[in-house]
mmCIF file of C-alpha atoms and ligand atoms in Angstrom:
data_model
loop_
_atom_site.group_PDB
_atom_site.id
_atom_site.type_symbol
_atom_site.label_atom_id
_atom_site.label_comp_id
_atom_site.label_asym_id
_atom_site.label_seq_id
_atom_site.Cartn_x
_atom_site.Cartn_y
_atom_site.Cartn_z
ATOM 1 C CA MET A 248 130.172 32.282 78.290
ATOM 2 C CA ASN A 249 128.685 31.701 74.904
ATOM 3 C CA GLY A 250 131.548 30.780 72.682
ATOM 4 C CA VAL A 251 135.048 31.486 71.508
ATOM 5 C CA ASN A 252 136.558 33.893 69.024
ATOM 6 C CA GLY A 253 139.616 33.193 66.866
ATOM 7 C CA MET A 254 142.526 31.054 67.906
ATOM 8 C CA PHE A 255 142.523 31.887 71.577
ATOM 9 C CA ASP A 256 139.832 31.157 74.078
ATOM 10 C CA VAL A 257 138.365 34.645 74.136
ATOM 11 C CA PRO A 258 134.760 34.460 75.322
ATOM 12 C CA SER A 259 132.024 36.111 73.270
ATOM 13 C CA CYS A 260 129.825 38.910 74.528
ATOM 14 C CA ASP A 261 126.584 37.617 76.048
ATOM 15 C CA SER A 262 124.557 40.088 73.954
ATOM 16 C CA CYS A 263 126.238 39.788 70.534
ATOM 17 C CA GLU A 264 128.835 37.752 68.679
ATOM 18 C CA HIS A 265 131.792 40.085 69.306
ATOM 19 C CA ALA A 266 134.788 39.235 71.477
ATOM 20 C CA ALA A 267 134.307 40.140 75.122
ATOM 21 C CA VAL A 268 136.551 42.716 76.799
ATOM 22 C CA ILE A 269 135.334 42.095 80.327
ATOM 23 C CA VAL A 270 133.885 39.392 82.541
ATOM 24 C CA GLN A 271 131.800 40.971 85.283
ATOM 25 C CA ASN A 272 132.162 38.484 88.105
ATOM 26 C CA TYR A 273 129.809 40.515 90.280
ATOM 27 C CA SER A 274 126.943 40.264 87.763
ATOM 28 C CA GLY A 275 127.792 37.120 85.803
ATOM 29 C CA ARG A 276 127.786 39.109 82.546
ATOM 30 C CA VAL A 277 130.359 38.949 79.738
ATOM 31 C CA LEU A 278 130.505 42.058 77.548
ATOM 32 C CA CYS A 279 132.106 43.379 74.377
ATOM 33 C CA ASN A 280 133.263 46.981 74.127
ATOM 34 C CA LYS A 281 129.980 48.225 72.687
ATOM 35 C CA HIS A 282 127.776 46.509 75.230
ATOM 36 C CA LEU A 283 130.088 47.504 78.086
ATOM 37 C CA ALA A 284 129.773 51.137 76.943
ATOM 38 C CA LYS A 285 125.998 50.746 76.875
ATOM 39 C CA SER A 286 125.938 49.331 80.399
ATOM 40 C CA VAL A 287 128.273 52.067 81.741
ATOM 41 C CA ARG A 288 126.160 54.835 80.182
ATOM 42 C CA LYS A 289 122.970 53.331 81.545
ATOM 43 C CA LYS A 290 124.347 53.171 85.087
ATOM 44 C CA ILE A 291 125.555 56.773 84.930
ATOM 45 C CA SER A 292 122.245 58.133 83.552
ATOM 46 C CA ARG A 293 120.234 56.267 86.165
ATOM 47 C CA GLU A 294 122.393 57.490 89.032
ATOM 48 C CA LEU A 295 122.299 61.031 87.735
ATOM 49 C CA ARG A 296 118.493 60.981 87.717
ATOM 50 C CA GLN A 297 118.363 59.456 91.188
ATOM 51 C CA GLN A 298 120.943 61.727 92.780
ATOM 52 C CA PHE A 299 119.883 65.091 91.467
ATOM 53 C CA GLU A 300 116.625 66.464 90.176
ATOM 54 C CA ILE A 301 116.933 69.319 87.687
ATOM 55 C CA ASP A 302 114.103 71.852 87.832
ATOM 56 C CA LYS A 303 112.841 72.159 84.270
ATOM 57 C CA GLY A 304 113.258 75.675 82.897
ATOM 58 C CA VAL A 305 115.292 76.923 85.877
ATOM 59 C CA MET A 306 118.960 77.448 84.986
ATOM 60 C CA THR A 307 121.111 74.900 86.833
ATOM 61 C CA THR A 308 124.903 75.099 86.955
ATOM 62 C CA ILE A 309 126.786 71.838 87.425
ATOM 63 C CA PHE A 310 130.421 72.176 88.424
ATOM 64 C CA VAL A 311 132.443 69.097 87.458
ATOM 65 C CA ALA A 312 135.704 68.608 89.340
ATOM 66 C CA ILE A 313 138.151 67.105 86.863
ATOM 67 C CA SER A 314 141.740 65.974 87.362
ATOM 68 C CA GLY A 315 142.948 64.956 83.910
ATOM 69 C CA GLY A 316 142.507 61.302 84.936
ATOM 70 C CA LYS A 317 140.122 58.713 83.529
ATOM 71 C CA ASP A 318 137.322 58.888 86.102
ATOM 72 C CA SER A 319 136.558 62.580 85.920
ATOM 73 C CA ALA A 320 137.077 62.527 82.128
ATOM 74 C CA VAL A 321 134.376 59.860 81.814
ATOM 75 C CA LEU A 322 132.175 61.860 84.188
ATOM 76 C CA LEU A 323 132.442 65.096 82.211
ATOM 77 C CA ASP A 324 132.066 63.337 78.856
ATOM 78 C CA SER A 325 128.938 61.541 80.118
ATOM 79 C CA LEU A 326 127.361 64.675 81.603
ATOM 80 C CA VAL A 327 127.882 66.545 78.337
ATOM 81 C CA ASP A 328 126.470 63.563 76.476
ATOM 82 C CA ILE A 329 123.386 63.259 78.709
ATOM 83 C CA LEU A 330 122.657 66.925 79.551
ATOM 84 C CA GLY A 331 124.704 68.971 77.065
ATOM 85 C CA GLN A 332 121.755 69.777 74.824
ATOM 86 C CA ARG A 333 119.575 71.195 77.576
ATOM 87 C CA ARG A 334 119.201 74.965 77.582
ATOM 88 C CA ASP A 335 118.509 75.027 81.300
ATOM 89 C CA VAL A 336 121.756 73.256 82.239
ATOM 90 C CA ARG A 337 125.188 74.857 82.297
ATOM 91 C CA ILE A 338 128.171 72.542 82.703
ATOM 92 C CA VAL A 339 131.448 74.051 83.932
ATOM 93 C CA ALA A 340 134.639 72.126 84.768
ATOM 94 C CA GLY A 341 137.661 72.915 86.905
ATOM 95 C CA THR A 342 140.871 71.463 88.291
ATOM 96 C CA VAL A 343 142.638 72.096 91.565
ATOM 97 C CA ASP A 344 146.405 72.385 91.055
ATOM 98 C CA GLU A 345 148.147 70.809 94.053
ATOM 99 C CA GLY A 346 151.660 71.786 92.989
ATOM 100 C CA ILE A 347 153.059 68.319 92.309
ATOM 101 C CA GLU A 348 155.950 68.284 89.855
ATOM 102 C CA GLY A 349 155.786 65.769 87.039
ATOM 103 C CA TYR A 350 152.192 64.804 87.873
ATOM 104 C CA ARG A 351 149.930 67.836 87.871
ATOM 105 C CA PRO A 352 151.302 69.821 84.869
ATOM 106 C CA PRO A 353 150.716 67.027 82.281
ATOM 107 C CA SER A 354 147.334 66.134 83.785
ATOM 108 C CA LEU A 355 146.275 69.796 83.612
ATOM 109 C CA VAL A 356 147.032 69.691 79.885
ATOM 110 C CA CYS A 357 144.735 66.660 79.520
ATOM 111 C CA ALA A 358 141.980 68.348 81.539
ATOM 112 C CA GLU A 359 142.138 71.448 79.379
ATOM 113 C CA GLU A 360 142.223 69.423 76.177
ATOM 114 C CA LEU A 361 139.153 67.464 77.277
ATOM 115 C CA CYS A 362 137.242 70.695 77.955
ATOM 116 C CA LYS A 363 138.219 72.084 74.586
ATOM 117 C CA LYS A 364 137.086 68.887 72.877
ATOM 118 C CA LEU A 365 133.728 68.979 74.676
ATOM 119 C CA GLY A 366 133.273 72.767 74.470
ATOM 120 C CA VAL A 367 133.165 73.172 78.265
ATOM 121 C CA GLU A 368 134.308 76.263 80.206
ATOM 122 C CA PHE A 369 137.433 75.416 82.233
ATOM 123 C CA HIS A 370 138.767 76.937 85.488
ATOM 124 C CA THR A 371 141.752 76.210 87.739
ATOM 125 C CA ILE A 372 142.865 77.196 91.210
ATOM 126 C CA SER A 373 146.163 76.318 92.881
ATOM 127 C CA TYR A 374 147.026 75.544 96.493
ATOM 128 C CA ARG A 375 149.101 78.709 96.496
ATOM 129 C CA ASP A 376 146.042 80.715 95.373
ATOM 130 C CA LEU A 377 144.327 79.243 98.427
ATOM 131 C CA GLN A 378 147.156 80.370 100.713
ATOM 132 C CA PHE A 379 148.487 76.850 101.171
ATOM 133 C CA MET A 380 151.771 75.604 99.783
ATOM 134 C CA ASP A 381 152.643 73.258 96.939
ATOM 135 C CA MET A 382 152.144 69.623 97.945
ATOM 136 C CA ASP A 383 155.771 68.875 97.068
ATOM 137 C CA ASP A 384 156.809 71.424 99.729
ATOM 138 C CA VAL A 385 154.305 70.016 102.243
ATOM 139 C CA ALA A 386 155.841 66.560 101.695
ATOM 140 C CA LYS A 387 159.340 67.964 102.279
ATOM 141 C CA ARG A 388 158.260 69.777 105.453
ATOM 142 C CA LEU A 389 156.407 66.848 107.000
ATOM 143 C CA PRO A 390 159.387 65.271 108.813
ATOM 144 C CA MET A 391 160.035 68.655 110.464
ATOM 145 C CA ILE A 392 156.515 69.343 111.705
ATOM 146 C CA ILE A 393 155.695 65.891 113.043
ATOM 147 C CA ASP A 394 156.707 65.568 116.656
ATOM 148 C CA LYS A 395 155.329 63.996 119.766
ATOM 149 C CA ASP A 396 153.763 67.261 120.970
ATOM 150 C CA ASN A 397 151.289 67.555 118.158
ATOM 151 C CA ASP A 398 149.204 65.078 116.243
ATOM 152 C CA ALA A 399 150.087 66.417 112.807
ATOM 153 C CA PRO A 400 149.063 63.970 110.104
ATOM 154 C CA ARG A 401 152.030 62.000 108.799
ATOM 155 C CA MET A 402 150.946 61.478 105.230
ATOM 156 C CA PRO A 403 150.827 64.173 102.525
ATOM 157 C CA CYS A 404 147.396 62.971 101.360
ATOM 158 C CA ALA A 405 145.810 64.006 104.680
ATOM 159 C CA TYR A 406 146.754 67.644 103.927
ATOM 160 C CA CYS A 407 145.991 67.337 100.256
ATOM 161 C CA GLY A 408 142.476 66.030 100.864
ATOM 162 C CA VAL A 409 141.613 69.011 103.080
ATOM 163 C CA PHE A 410 143.160 71.543 100.696
ATOM 164 C CA ARG A 411 141.516 70.015 97.640
ATOM 165 C CA ARG A 412 138.082 70.140 99.245
ATOM 166 C CA GLN A 413 138.584 73.869 99.787
ATOM 167 C CA GLY A 414 139.783 74.296 96.213
ATOM 168 C CA ILE A 415 136.667 72.614 94.873
ATOM 169 C CA ASN A 416 134.471 74.745 97.169
ATOM 170 C CA HIS A 417 136.132 77.910 95.887
ATOM 171 C CA LEU A 418 135.766 76.979 92.243
ATOM 172 C CA ALA A 419 132.148 75.933 92.803
ATOM 173 C CA LYS A 420 131.389 79.268 94.475
ATOM 174 C CA GLN A 421 133.224 81.177 91.743
ATOM 175 C CA VAL A 422 131.081 79.685 88.977
ATOM 176 C CA GLY A 423 127.832 79.812 90.985
ATOM 177 C CA ALA A 424 127.393 76.047 91.076
ATOM 178 C CA ASP A 425 124.108 74.524 92.211
ATOM 179 C CA VAL A 426 125.658 71.089 92.380
ATOM 180 C CA VAL A 427 129.189 69.654 92.317
ATOM 181 C CA ALA A 428 129.842 66.420 90.406
ATOM 182 C CA LEU A 429 132.763 64.240 91.502
ATOM 183 C CA GLY A 430 134.269 61.307 89.588
ATOM 184 C CA HIS A 431 134.452 58.697 92.355
ATOM 185 C CA ASN A 432 134.045 55.185 90.961
ATOM 186 C CA LEU A 433 132.794 52.042 92.725
ATOM 187 C CA ASP A 434 136.250 51.072 93.971
ATOM 188 C CA ASP A 435 136.899 54.577 95.403
ATOM 189 C CA MET A 436 133.550 54.597 97.167
ATOM 190 C CA ALA A 437 134.020 51.096 98.622
ATOM 191 C CA GLN A 438 137.500 52.016 99.889
ATOM 192 C CA THR A 439 136.139 55.161 101.547
ATOM 193 C CA VAL A 440 133.313 53.273 103.235
ATOM 194 C CA LEU A 441 135.741 50.640 104.532
ATOM 195 C CA MET A 442 138.174 53.313 105.749
ATOM 196 C CA ASN A 443 135.422 55.148 107.610
ATOM 197 C CA MET A 444 134.095 51.931 109.128
ATOM 198 C CA THR A 445 137.502 50.745 110.296
ATOM 199 C CA ASN A 446 138.015 54.185 111.846
ATOM 200 C CA GLY A 447 134.605 53.955 113.505
ATOM 201 C CA ASP A 448 133.844 57.271 111.818
ATOM 202 C CA LEU A 449 130.054 57.338 111.596
ATOM 203 C CA GLU A 450 129.917 61.064 110.933
ATOM 204 C CA ARG A 451 131.961 60.726 107.751
ATOM 205 C CA THR A 452 129.765 57.865 106.619
ATOM 206 C CA LEU A 453 126.726 60.105 107.123
ATOM 207 C CA ARG A 454 128.387 62.939 105.196
ATOM 208 C CA LEU A 455 129.342 60.708 102.275
ATOM 209 C CA ALA A 456 128.149 61.845 98.834
ATOM 210 C CA PRO A 457 125.672 61.754 97.188
ATOM 211 C CA HIS A 458 123.972 64.438 99.250
ATOM 212 C CA THR A 459 120.609 63.806 97.680
ATOM 213 C CA THR A 460 118.507 63.565 100.811
ATOM 214 C CA THR A 461 120.853 65.475 103.098
ATOM 215 C CA PRO A 462 122.386 68.582 101.539
ATOM 216 C CA LEU A 463 125.050 70.056 103.804
ATOM 217 C CA ASP A 464 124.046 73.594 104.740
ATOM 218 C CA GLY A 465 125.699 76.367 102.773
ATOM 219 C CA MET A 466 127.441 74.062 100.306
ATOM 220 C CA ALA A 467 126.462 72.935 96.829
ATOM 221 C CA PRO A 468 125.494 69.250 97.223
ATOM 222 C CA ARG A 469 127.926 66.662 95.856
ATOM 223 C CA ILE A 470 126.819 64.021 93.394
ATOM 224 C CA VAL A 471 128.819 60.952 92.369
ATOM 225 C CA PRO A 472 127.192 59.542 89.220
ATOM 226 C CA LEU A 473 129.967 56.944 88.607
ATOM 227 C CA ARG A 474 129.595 55.339 91.993
ATOM 228 C CA TRP A 475 128.341 51.976 90.721
ATOM 229 C CA VAL A 476 130.863 51.670 87.888
ATOM 230 C CA PRO A 477 134.038 49.710 88.723
ATOM 231 C CA GLU A 478 137.385 51.372 88.037
ATOM 232 C CA GLN A 479 138.390 48.824 85.411
ATOM 233 C CA GLU A 480 135.207 49.448 83.418
ATOM 234 C CA ILE A 481 135.739 53.211 83.565
ATOM 235 C CA HIS A 482 139.218 52.705 82.196
ATOM 236 C CA LEU A 483 137.972 50.587 79.286
ATOM 237 C CA TYR A 484 135.173 53.071 78.614
ATOM 238 C CA ALA A 485 137.621 56.045 78.584
ATOM 239 C CA LEU A 486 139.754 54.208 76.016
ATOM 240 C CA HIS A 487 136.667 53.308 73.979
ATOM 241 C CA ARG A 488 135.615 56.983 73.926
ATOM 242 C CA ASN A 489 139.172 58.014 73.079
ATOM 243 C CA LEU A 490 139.271 60.604 75.861
ATOM 244 C CA PRO A 491 142.517 62.491 76.552
ATOM 245 C CA ILE A 492 143.632 61.092 79.916
ATOM 246 C CA HIS A 493 146.740 61.198 82.028
ATOM 247 C CA HIS A 494 147.824 57.792 83.337
ATOM 248 C CA GLU A 495 150.587 58.651 85.801
ATOM 249 C CA GLU A 496 150.068 58.297 89.481
ATOM 250 C CA CYS A 497 150.822 60.962 92.073
ATOM 251 C CA PRO A 498 154.306 60.361 93.562
ATOM 252 C CA HIS A 499 152.898 60.865 97.081
ATOM 253 C CA ALA A 500 150.141 58.239 96.727
ATOM 254 C CA ARG A 501 152.088 55.177 97.891
ATOM 255 C CA GLY A 502 152.167 54.709 101.608
ATOM 256 C CA ALA A 503 148.832 56.470 102.044
ATOM 257 C CA LEU A 504 146.229 54.646 104.095
ATOM 258 C CA ARG A 505 143.958 54.534 101.063
ATOM 259 C CA TRP A 506 146.550 52.468 99.251
ATOM 260 C CA ARG A 507 146.196 49.695 101.855
ATOM 261 C CA HIS A 508 142.394 49.815 101.671
ATOM 262 C CA ARG A 509 142.594 49.676 97.924
ATOM 263 C CA GLU A 510 144.504 46.389 98.130
ATOM 264 C CA MET A 511 142.108 45.043 100.753
ATOM 265 C CA VAL A 512 138.985 45.885 98.749
ATOM 266 C CA ALA A 513 140.504 44.394 95.571
ATOM 267 C CA ARG A 514 141.374 41.169 97.390
ATOM 268 C CA MET A 515 137.945 40.875 99.015
ATOM 269 C CA GLU A 516 136.246 41.525 95.676
ATOM 270 C CA GLU A 517 138.289 38.783 94.064
ATOM 271 C CA ASP A 518 137.364 36.328 96.822
ATOM 272 C CA VAL A 519 133.743 37.382 97.052
ATOM 273 C CA PRO A 520 132.481 39.216 93.935
ATOM 274 C CA GLY A 521 130.004 41.923 94.894
ATOM 275 C CA THR A 522 131.893 43.059 98.009
ATOM 276 C CA ARG A 523 132.326 46.599 96.654
ATOM 277 C CA HIS A 524 128.603 46.909 95.978
ATOM 278 C CA GLY A 525 127.908 45.586 99.473
ATOM 279 C CA LEU A 526 130.121 48.193 101.131
ATOM 280 C CA VAL A 527 128.531 51.087 99.245
ATOM 281 C CA ARG A 528 125.052 49.749 99.951
ATOM 282 C CA ALA A 529 125.937 49.514 103.650
ATOM 283 C CA ALA A 530 126.658 53.259 103.695
ATOM 284 C CA ASP A 531 123.360 53.928 101.894
ATOM 285 C CA HIS A 532 121.491 51.865 104.486
ATOM 286 C CA ILE A 533 123.114 53.743 107.361
ATOM 287 C CA LYS A 534 122.136 57.072 105.766
ATOM 288 C CA ALA A 535 118.583 55.828 105.129
ATOM 289 C CA MET A 536 118.286 54.780 108.775
ATOM 290 C CA ARG A 537 119.411 58.238 109.862
ATOM 291 C CA ASP A 538 116.752 59.800 107.590
ATOM 292 C CA GLN A 539 114.077 57.573 109.143
ATOM 293 C CA ILE A 540 115.116 58.550 112.654
ATOM 294 C CA SER A 541 115.119 62.257 111.683
ATOM 295 C CA ASP A 542 111.643 61.841 110.198
ATOM 296 C CA LEU A 543 110.485 60.455 113.520
ATOM 297 C CA GLY A 544 111.841 63.563 115.210
ATOM 298 C CA GLY A 545 114.974 61.937 116.615
ATOM 299 C CA SER A 546 118.107 64.017 116.937
ATOM 300 C CA ALA A 547 120.753 61.481 117.911
ATOM 301 C CA THR A 548 122.160 61.200 114.405
ATOM 302 C CA GLN A 549 121.710 64.795 113.265
ATOM 303 C CA LEU A 550 124.913 66.471 112.219
ATOM 304 C CA ALA A 551 125.758 69.824 113.737
ATOM 305 C CA PRO A 552 125.068 72.544 111.137
ATOM 306 C CA PRO A 553 128.352 74.003 109.876
ATOM 307 C CA ALA A 554 129.367 77.524 110.920
ATOM 308 C CA PRO A 555 132.002 79.888 109.459
ATOM 309 C CA CYS A 556 135.592 79.226 110.564
ATOM 310 C CA VAL A 557 136.776 81.961 112.944
ATOM 311 C CA ILE A 558 139.896 82.536 110.830
ATOM 312 C CA CYS A 559 139.078 82.076 107.147
ATOM 313 C CA GLY A 560 135.270 82.023 107.082
ATOM 314 C CA GLU A 561 134.982 78.632 105.334
ATOM 315 C CA LEU A 562 132.130 76.527 106.662
ATOM 316 C CA THR A 563 133.219 74.027 109.287
ATOM 317 C CA SER A 564 131.684 71.769 111.903
ATOM 318 C CA GLY A 565 134.201 72.988 114.509
ATOM 319 C CA ASN A 566 135.386 76.421 115.608
ATOM 320 C CA GLN A 567 138.409 76.612 113.340
ATOM 321 C CA CYS A 568 138.447 74.681 110.079
ATOM 322 C CA LYS A 569 140.830 71.817 109.292
ATOM 323 C CA ALA A 570 142.529 73.851 106.556
ATOM 324 C CA CYS A 571 143.400 76.572 109.081
ATOM 325 C CA ASP A 572 144.690 73.934 111.531
ATOM 326 C CA MET A 573 146.946 72.692 108.765
ATOM 327 C CA ARG A 574 148.032 76.169 107.708
ATOM 328 C CA ALA A 575 149.102 76.735 111.304
ATOM 329 C CA LEU A 576 151.035 73.439 111.425
ATOM 330 C CA LEU A 577 152.852 74.445 108.250
ATOM 331 C CA GLY A 578 153.639 77.900 109.638
ATOM 332 C CA LEU A 579 151.382 79.719 107.158
ATOM 333 C CA LYS A 580 149.343 82.797 108.049
ATOM 334 C CA PHE A 581 145.923 83.424 106.587
ATOM 335 C CA LYS A 582 145.548 86.898 105.046
ATOM 336 C CA GLU A 583 142.197 88.609 105.436
ATOM 337 C CA ASP A 584 141.994 90.132 101.942
ATOM 338 C CA PHE A 585 141.763 86.677 100.403
ATOM 339 C CA GLN A 586 138.873 86.298 97.972
HETATM 340 S S1 SF4 B 182 147.815 60.980 96.075
HETATM 341 FE FE1 SF4 B 182 147.704 62.235 97.920
HETATM 342 S S2 SF4 B 182 149.149 63.915 97.592
HETATM 343 FE FE2 SF4 B 182 148.780 62.972 95.608
HETATM 344 S S3 SF4 B 182 147.129 64.196 94.699
HETATM 345 FE FE3 SF4 B 182 146.173 62.454 95.740
HETATM 346 S S4 SF4 B 182 145.679 63.197 97.793
HETATM 347 FE FE4 SF4 B 182 147.167 64.632 96.872
HETATM 348 ZN ZN1 ZN B 183 128.269 42.788 72.523
HETATM 349 ZN ZN1 ZN B 184 139.548 78.272 108.277
#
């Protein structure tokens, strides 16, 4: 740290004389708002280039899944900033409405406001549109559907994750997306990797975005340009850019398995700075190893190509998709005429 500012011991930025807003323990850097913004933008641009190559002159549609929260707001703002001027790139945003009172309605307002501010086309789809039910109703029904004869997931987020994925797929299809951008930050990614590892779930690790080298058949590949930017830095950057963001947390979030992994990753990062980077790199290495084996003609790590679900037609690696399993658990019937 170079010096102090004012009465309190506030360290100075390591690149200028302004007061620092963050100490990056994982890199040893100390940054002011302006230099933090510069570093965040640089990381996002570099990842974007590495994760997805845009064919010059060929119209490319990027669908950005936004939630009204800080991460996806920073993602959309950055994509517009980096690619907005290109005539061969169309950026469209959309939100999946889970039906969560007190949480989703105000965040939808923020999402719409952000799109208006950036001049981006905005779409929404609700769980009811998808022939599911509002998440608040799923949460109420859970105690009734869990019994010893079935292995129904016990936490609302397990249902929500499956439904949301379908919502994003529908919106992406609707707008003719070539690629889907998601706002996962470094902390999210590290938590996911740890969750998959502790579950021994190699397949999910192999399917983890970005899908740069391994697009999943029939689906627009996912990119995650914020994946090296820590959550705290995204938050500071969103405030610095004055983006309209919703701060509340979903009422069903506590108690979810992710919540425990979030605490674990935060504690490990505090003890050993760089842990989050290490976890995400581990997943990259596993995927790279799979690519090498495939190049050599091996098939042990090849994922089964997805096929249409026998009930709803969504692509799935099984016979019936997870969403249809969950519809059945909730007593919902899928209607054929669904678009
Ligand atoms: S916390 Fe769980 S229930 Fe709430 S929006 Fe997220 S995944 Fe859905
Ligand atoms: Zn500075
Ligand atoms: Zn299905």
